Amino acid sequence: MAVDEVVALLQTDSVRGLDQDEVERRLRRFGPNVLTAKKGRPAWLRFLLQFHQPLIYILIVSGLITAGLREWVDSGVIFGVVLANAIAGFIQESRAENALAALARTMVSHTLVRRSGEKREVASANLVVGDIVLLQAGDKVPADLRLVRARELQVDESALTGESVPVAKSVDPVPEDTMLAERIDMVYGSSMVTHGQGTGVVVATGGDTEVGRISELIFSAEDLETPLTRKIARFSRVLLYAILILAAVTVVVGLLRGKPLLDMFMAAVALAVGAIPEGLPAAVTITLAIGVSRMARRRAIIRKLPAVETLGSVTVICSDKTGTLTENQMTVQAIVAGSEHYEVSGSGYAPFGRIVRMDGREDDGSRALAECLRAGLLCNDSELVEKDGQWQVQGDPTEGALLVVAVKAGLDRAEQQARFPRLDVIPFESRYQYMATLHADERNGHRLVYVKGAVERIIERCDQALDGSGRLVAIDRERILGDVDHLAARGMRVLAFARLEMAPETERISHDDLASGLVFLGLQGMIDPPRAEAVTAVRICQEAGIKVKMITGDHPATAAAIAEQIGLVHRRDAALPVVTGEDLATCSDGELQRTVEQANVFARATPEQKIRLVQALQARGHVVAMTGDGVNDAPALKQADIGVAMGRAGTDVAREAADMVLTDDNFSSIEAAIEEGRGVFDNLTKFIVWTLPTNLGEGLVILVAIFLGTTLPILPVQILWINMTTAGFLGLMLAFEPKEPGIMQRRPRDPETPILTSELIIRVLLVGTLLLIGAFGLFRWELAGGASLDEARTVAVNVFVIMELFYLFNCRSLDRSVFQLGMFSNLWVLGGVCAMVVLQAVYTYVPLMNELFQTSSIGLFSWIRIGLAGLLCYAVVEMEKKYRRRIRARKKEKEGR
Ligand code: ATP
């Protein structure tokens, strides 16, 4: 259908848009513009998949064997554990998925619409059929639209059609039976605008859109796999084989020693269930999920779970300047026009202040100054609004600053717009670094283009300049560049302004029209103060061995000045120059790798160059976090190990490509997320170091008993009791461990190093052996003292639990003692310990438990011996830690010398 027909049919107005009353009526009638998420896998399948793990297979086989042997209690407990494990895993997974989805929902997307004749930003969910939507490069299309206007509009429709090359759009109608991918007069919800601008009328919202019909394809569950969970899966497979071999050895050795086959089966089952760290997968997911929520509290929203882990290993952060390291609060402070320099007073966006010449005198009517200010006012898409006495800018802060200074000079925007109505626009794009608008001059019927942008881009197109009295003179590029350096060295962002007269009948402008012949009008320099928090965050990163690099589209001198204010470079570091986009363009890949290591500031860099920088850094072995906000930043964000997008200023395209989104756009939130990432990894390591000795100890106890030909000190059900209760009540509490002091004074973790270093493996072996000695020794002691087998086994189980309980305090830090951390700094641990003590009392003294687990009451002296074993274990590990600390200090001393 033709545009007019569509507009008439939908009872709207392509210029004014709908009225608010009508929007509300339609919203009530048709509902909000949201896609109802369709579940990826059905719940029952996700539940069944919980059983699909190698170690669970062993448990199931063990359960079947014990059932075959008519050991009903054992079999029942084993299947109970298998079921409990599946339920816990299922709940954990769903919660982690829901948490990620909920975080994703907190990022409400907004759309620019025209309603009641005004431009407004509304939540995309509130769009209705008939709304007039304004699109620009970087936007995600919020609903299905029939285009009303399109200017060089290109859209990436890969979410719908699978075709990743952007499609050029226009407003001309297409035949009725045209395939979706070729309907160039339409844009569809969830596609991305990659280029140009457009306006469209909403024809379908929510579930009625094309994407709504296939939404189950897009809403597949978030991936919960991370490098660590993959490593653990691999470890489980190795463990599976080890367990199978040891179980076979157990049976064979036992038979050779003349034991009955039945007993040996039970021993093999005990070995298998003992050696399996049942709690590990759940603990990993829970710890990562806690990390996600801790990061969200510090304004970093995780979109992809692996990022939580990778964050702890980041070695380089590549950050934008504007808005991330600086406030993005622009104020014009200096103007150069017609060879005269001016200073502007006043701060912020309040349009009050004066423009005076350097000699302190008021301006006496310079034509160049007036034109330079008018260019800034008209070649501008932002709005200045006063709300509750506060002046704010809607739109680009750079443009806001230009409005403010024009109002300070007494220009009235409405009046100027009426005199010079806008006919066409070339929007600003980082790639071209300028913006231009075509105006009609109502007084003399001329057509006029105003252009503003990066100085280099503008002056190469100018051959004349306007002087103070309004005459055209030859342009003096040298002098202009000198002025720019002067302003930029003060940390100012400098924009150049120019104009071009066009033939009276001109209706449209293109980049080619502006290739040459422009008249230079002047420069405006604006300050954008560095964020105070960024200065601290940069320092913390540097102490943590993380390099911070600024990659900006701005002028090299501005970049250098801001970098110095933020502490990224120091004036004495003459060896660390600013590298420009031009330098990068001529660099070979090898040279780039050297440059990228040394330099910290990259100016006038294009989005395409960002990708090369990331690749060069990665080739040097770095783990790179990279920020980005523009349309063209998406590939670099995907290439980086952690792509970081901005929640406020960034484009939808960048946000979709990112692993993490900052809700406050602030550099310091990246530093906070890295800190949390390191904490998460620490806690995971602590849990693993805590849990493995138990499995090792249990396995050893069974093996030793078989080889010595004695009765088993612990039975399969008892082992399962130990593993399940201690993992839940003791080990899991390590996930709540606060970050250790000095966490940001360590080097970043090399992602290639194994989780368990040789030091930690030795600790696991040490504690495993202590558990063996403790449990086996006290078991024999009880028997020798005349205790029954049930009593001796109850002691052995309590030895395991109590030693693990003491060892938990060792594990609260991998190298400090709990007294250095503070006994009460993790109350969860204390709560878990109390609960565990109560449980063990129940296990030992309640008759039902005595029957189920074949336990028996034990006396005070047995408890004292068990307690001493626990204390001894604690003391040995602390001595080992102290020894490590001493060695490390000595090594450091040597290095220092
Ligand atoms: P970053 O955010 O990556 O640190 P940036 O915001 O300074 O960099 P761009 O937005 O790509 O980078 O801007 C590059 C240059 O384009 C600026 O230095 C300025 O000269 C010019 N520029 C910026 N905004 C506009 C605009 N709205 N209109 C015209 N020119 C602009």
Short mmCIF file of C-alpha atoms in Angstrom, two decimals, residues 692-701 704 761-777 799-800 803 807 872-873 876-877:
data_model
loop_
_atom_site.label_atom_id
_atom_site.label_comp_id
_atom_site.label_asym_id
_atom_site.label_seq_id
_atom_site.Cartn_x
_atom_site.Cartn_y
_atom_site.Cartn_z
CA LEU A 692 38.01 -32.63 47.14
CA PRO A 693 39.88 -33.92 50.25
CA THR A 694 36.62 -35.43 51.53
CA ASN A 695 36.19 -37.51 48.39
CA LEU A 696 39.84 -38.43 48.43
CA GLY A 697 39.72 -39.35 52.14
CA GLU A 698 36.61 -41.50 51.71
CA GLY A 699 38.08 -43.28 48.70
CA LEU A 700 41.31 -43.93 50.59
CA VAL A 701 39.51 -45.27 53.66
CA VAL A 704 42.94 -49.21 52.66
CA ILE A 761 46.97 -30.07 45.04
CA ILE A 762 49.46 -30.76 47.82
CA ARG A 763 47.00 -29.29 50.32
CA VAL A 764 44.20 -31.51 49.00
CA LEU A 765 46.46 -34.58 49.30
CA LEU A 766 47.55 -33.54 52.78
CA VAL A 767 44.03 -33.08 54.11
CA GLY A 768 42.81 -36.24 52.33
CA THR A 769 45.53 -38.20 54.12
CA LEU A 770 44.70 -36.56 57.46
CA LEU A 771 41.06 -37.60 56.99
CA LEU A 772 42.18 -41.16 56.26
CA ILE A 773 44.38 -41.28 59.35
CA GLY A 774 41.76 -39.64 61.55
CA ALA A 775 38.80 -41.75 60.44
CA PHE A 776 40.63 -45.05 60.12
CA GLY A 777 42.66 -44.50 63.30
CA VAL A 799 35.49 -37.67 62.30
CA PHE A 800 34.88 -36.86 58.64
CA MET A 803 37.42 -32.46 60.42
CA TYR A 807 38.94 -27.41 57.57
CA LEU A 872 44.80 -30.95 64.67
CA CYS A 873 43.71 -30.83 61.03
CA VAL A 876 48.40 -28.57 60.33
CA VAL A 877 46.83 -26.69 57.42
#
